[in-house]
Amino acid sequence: MTPRRKRLLVVLGVLAGVGIAAGLVFRSLNENMMLFYDPTQVVAGEAPHERPFRIGGMVTKGSVARASGSLEIRFVVTDFKSSVPVTYTGVLPDLFGEGKGVVAHGRLTRDGVFAADEVLAKHDEKYMPPEVAKSLKGPPPSTT
Amino acid sequence: MIPELGHFALILALCLALAQSVFGLAGAYTRRTEWMSVARPAVAGQFVFVALAFGCLTASFLGNDFSVRYVALNSNSALPTFYRVAAVWGAHEGSLMLWILVLSIWSIAVAALSRSLPDTFIARVLGVLGLISTGFLTFTLATSNPFLRLLPPAMDGNDLNPLLQDFALAVHPPILYTGYVGFAVAFSFACAAMLEGRLDQAWARWTRPWTIVAWMFLTIGIALGSWWAYYELGWGGWWFWDPVENASFMPWLAGTALIHSLAVTEKRNLFRSWTLLLAIFAFSLSLLGTFLVRSGVLISVHSFASDPARGVFILAFLTLCIGGALTLFAWRAPKLGSSAGFELGSRESFLLFNNALLVIAASLILLGTLYPLFMDGLDLGKISVGPPYFRAVFLVPMLPLLALLGVGMHSTWKRARLAELKRPLLLGLAGAFALALVVVLIAYGRVTILALVGLTAGLWIIFSALRVPVSRLLSRQGLPASVLGMSIAHFGVGIFTIGVAGVEAYKIEKDVALRPGQSVQIAGYDFAFRGVHDVAGPNYNAIEGEFDVTRKGALVRVLRPQKRVYRVQTMPMTEAAITVGWTRDLFVALGDQLGGDAWSVRIQYKPLIRYIWLGAVFMALGGLTAASDRRYRPVRVTDTLPAKDATARDTP
């Protein structure tokens, strides 16, 4: 094998390695990418049933219901056009409340209920997740 | 009056920063000593005025001057004094002020401790530091002035975000920023070397201690942030792969690569252009981190829209800094190529792998952090990248890194001489594996691959790290501070690895509903809920729960988690109760009242979690020890540079 050919093989090998690595990275990125849907999209059937995603909006006033003495909670997330019922079992974040913005991560069940495995709230009570702000078409969050 | 004074001082500081950069850079270019000699006094003057401005802002906070907008938004008359000081850097404007203050402290340290360096070189270093300072001062004055008045003045302030009212988070920003900004020194040294067209071993020796000290602060800063998130956010996790955390972690990875690559440049005069590039990357990522976190770009892409001036300025400044440095690199680096060779298995080759793996990890984290921004910018959908991605792309380069670390510590420069070390190293590995297996079986009774691999790697690295100083002392070779520092830092890596493996493999998290009198068992501990009562703090009211934690009937600790409501911001906050131990943490957080007298409670068992932060402390200690090495002490050197330093040859 001539040195030139050897070098070519090395270069090709490195390229193939980099290519495979990049492919794996992007696969991992796509698998762990969580899409965001607002209630209108969910009601319209745009959201997938087979993979988890995030939903965001406001917690409808008066919708939070709890079975007494149990960790199970139900509430309704709305973007003021459509609403999606959500169930969650566990301790809620501090800033969760009726009339406040919320983002939940979970799966959509066949009967249209969103079964959340995680309910998110951010560091600041003024904070509204950007996706929520956008889907509510409200004023952008204050950044001061 | 005081805010105006501060504002004025800030403007004067900007003028001096301009003078520092212009006279420093132009003076070095034209070799005019009288111009270059302006740089040092300008640094000192700038420090005085920045400190004055910072003092004025602090005074406004201490004096509850709610006619200042920034004070009114971030403080309150009921806020304890300590947090009033910490509130200075509680939001965007003040943290920029802190950044500038830290930069001027680093600058004055460089100016004072660099008497031994060639005049043109140090003039260029100070010039570049001046440019960075100019950029930040202009940004602050133009878009984020903390001294703006509020008309009419507020009656009382909006209070500091309750999450920030905490010791660890009060000291976290200054320490983190000291690390971030410290990379500006390495960056300036790199730019000066490129402008000077000279990069030799002496350069690496000057740059190393500065970089190591900056890295040490960054390590401590990140560890503090992680510790805070663990006990204050109420969730009990120690790392969330949140964009804000990633923003501080990426410069750390680049900085870690840089201190290792600098070692090669100093000892063997190799990796020279690579070292320059890493110095540029480390600081660029620090800049990116600073801006992304406080300006809210990452949390909300739309913050750009709410203050377009800020966003455009940030982009322009980043482009100038990074683009300028990279252009300089493209122009000058080809002249600085290195030629000497080394064998596979030599210390150089191990450090090459170290660098490659660290940079790969940093790039993949950068990709995951910025990907949602790109997707949103291109209107391809709103997405977020979850922790599983980061865990995968971090673990893949880190496992080989840990494995190579155990061997690499004992390698020698230039040639592979590992054959004679094969036996002791393999013995160490076997010992580590056996010990890990025993620990896993006896303490946890359940073998997981994560725990076994993690504990083995951690223990092996600890054995390896201890071997170096012990064998040196036994053979009476002497133990330079730099070698000892390396051992301590790598010992810390081992401790850290053990902590991560332990907590990730064996943690138990449980959400339960409890009524007073009920109890729950987790990992052999019994948590009995006694009930709740009200308590009042200085600026909050709280409901406090009481839990008796017992093990085999003996009381371990009474835990009192709180649910606080801060009076001004009416923000509820969970204050978890934690009992700390060498083998485990027990963690109780109070959730909500579930109706009746039942409460939702989160109870967690976190084995070995303390070792995560303990490991970081050892890494930082190692850095401090290494930076104190005798060969970094300033010595009076005349014009010629000691390019070949024979005495430092045999030390890593």
PDB file of C-alpha atoms in Angstrom, chain B residues 3 59-79 84 87 148-160 568:
ATOM      1  CA  PRO B   3     -26.560  57.211  42.656  1.00  0.00           C
ATOM      2  CA  ALA B  59     -24.920  52.198  49.624  1.00  0.00           C
ATOM      3  CA  SER B  60     -28.220  52.776  47.830  1.00  0.00           C
ATOM      4  CA  PHE B  61     -29.260  49.249  48.752  1.00  0.00           C
ATOM      5  CA  LEU B  62     -28.145  49.585  52.361  1.00  0.00           C
ATOM      6  CA  GLY B  63     -29.842  52.969  52.668  1.00  0.00           C
ATOM      7  CA  ASN B  64     -33.096  51.673  51.175  1.00  0.00           C
ATOM      8  CA  ASP B  65     -33.088  54.344  48.492  1.00  0.00           C
ATOM      9  CA  PHE B  66     -36.227  53.299  46.643  1.00  0.00           C
ATOM     10  CA  SER B  67     -35.983  56.251  44.298  1.00  0.00           C
ATOM     11  CA  VAL B  68     -33.443  54.147  42.416  1.00  0.00           C
ATOM     12  CA  ARG B  69     -35.352  51.880  40.086  1.00  0.00           C
ATOM     13  CA  TYR B  70     -33.016  48.915  40.436  1.00  0.00           C
ATOM     14  CA  VAL B  71     -33.100  49.085  44.240  1.00  0.00           C
ATOM     15  CA  ALA B  72     -36.879  49.394  44.284  1.00  0.00           C
ATOM     16  CA  LEU B  73     -37.195  46.324  42.079  1.00  0.00           C
ATOM     17  CA  ASN B  74     -34.831  44.128  44.045  1.00  0.00           C
ATOM     18  CA  SER B  75     -34.858  45.125  47.682  1.00  0.00           C
ATOM     19  CA  ASN B  76     -37.173  45.890  50.550  1.00  0.00           C
ATOM     20  CA  SER B  77     -36.872  47.680  53.890  1.00  0.00           C
ATOM     21  CA  ALA B  78     -37.609  44.402  55.706  1.00  0.00           C
ATOM     22  CA  LEU B  79     -34.837  42.547  53.879  1.00  0.00           C
ATOM     23  CA  ARG B  84     -29.455  43.740  50.905  1.00  0.00           C
ATOM     24  CA  ALA B  87     -29.318  41.981  46.274  1.00  0.00           C
ATOM     25  CA  LEU B 148     -31.633  55.113  36.887  1.00  0.00           C
ATOM     26  CA  ARG B 149     -34.063  56.997  39.112  1.00  0.00           C
ATOM     27  CA  LEU B 150     -37.694  56.187  39.606  1.00  0.00           C
ATOM     28  CA  LEU B 151     -40.166  59.045  39.497  1.00  0.00           C
ATOM     29  CA  PRO B 152     -42.049  59.193  41.756  1.00  0.00           C
ATOM     30  CA  PRO B 153     -39.934  57.121  44.175  1.00  0.00           C
ATOM     31  CA  ALA B 154     -41.442  53.871  45.396  1.00  0.00           C
ATOM     32  CA  MET B 155     -42.712  53.740  48.967  1.00  0.00           C
ATOM     33  CA  ASP B 156     -41.057  50.414  49.520  1.00  0.00           C
ATOM     34  CA  GLY B 157     -39.190  47.923  47.396  1.00  0.00           C
ATOM     35  CA  ASN B 158     -40.380  44.891  45.512  1.00  0.00           C
ATOM     36  CA  ASP B 159     -38.094  42.651  47.607  1.00  0.00           C
ATOM     37  CA  LEU B 160     -35.391  40.288  46.457  1.00  0.00           C
ATOM     38  CA  VAL B 568     -43.925  41.282  49.770  1.00  0.00           C
TER      39      VAL B 568
END
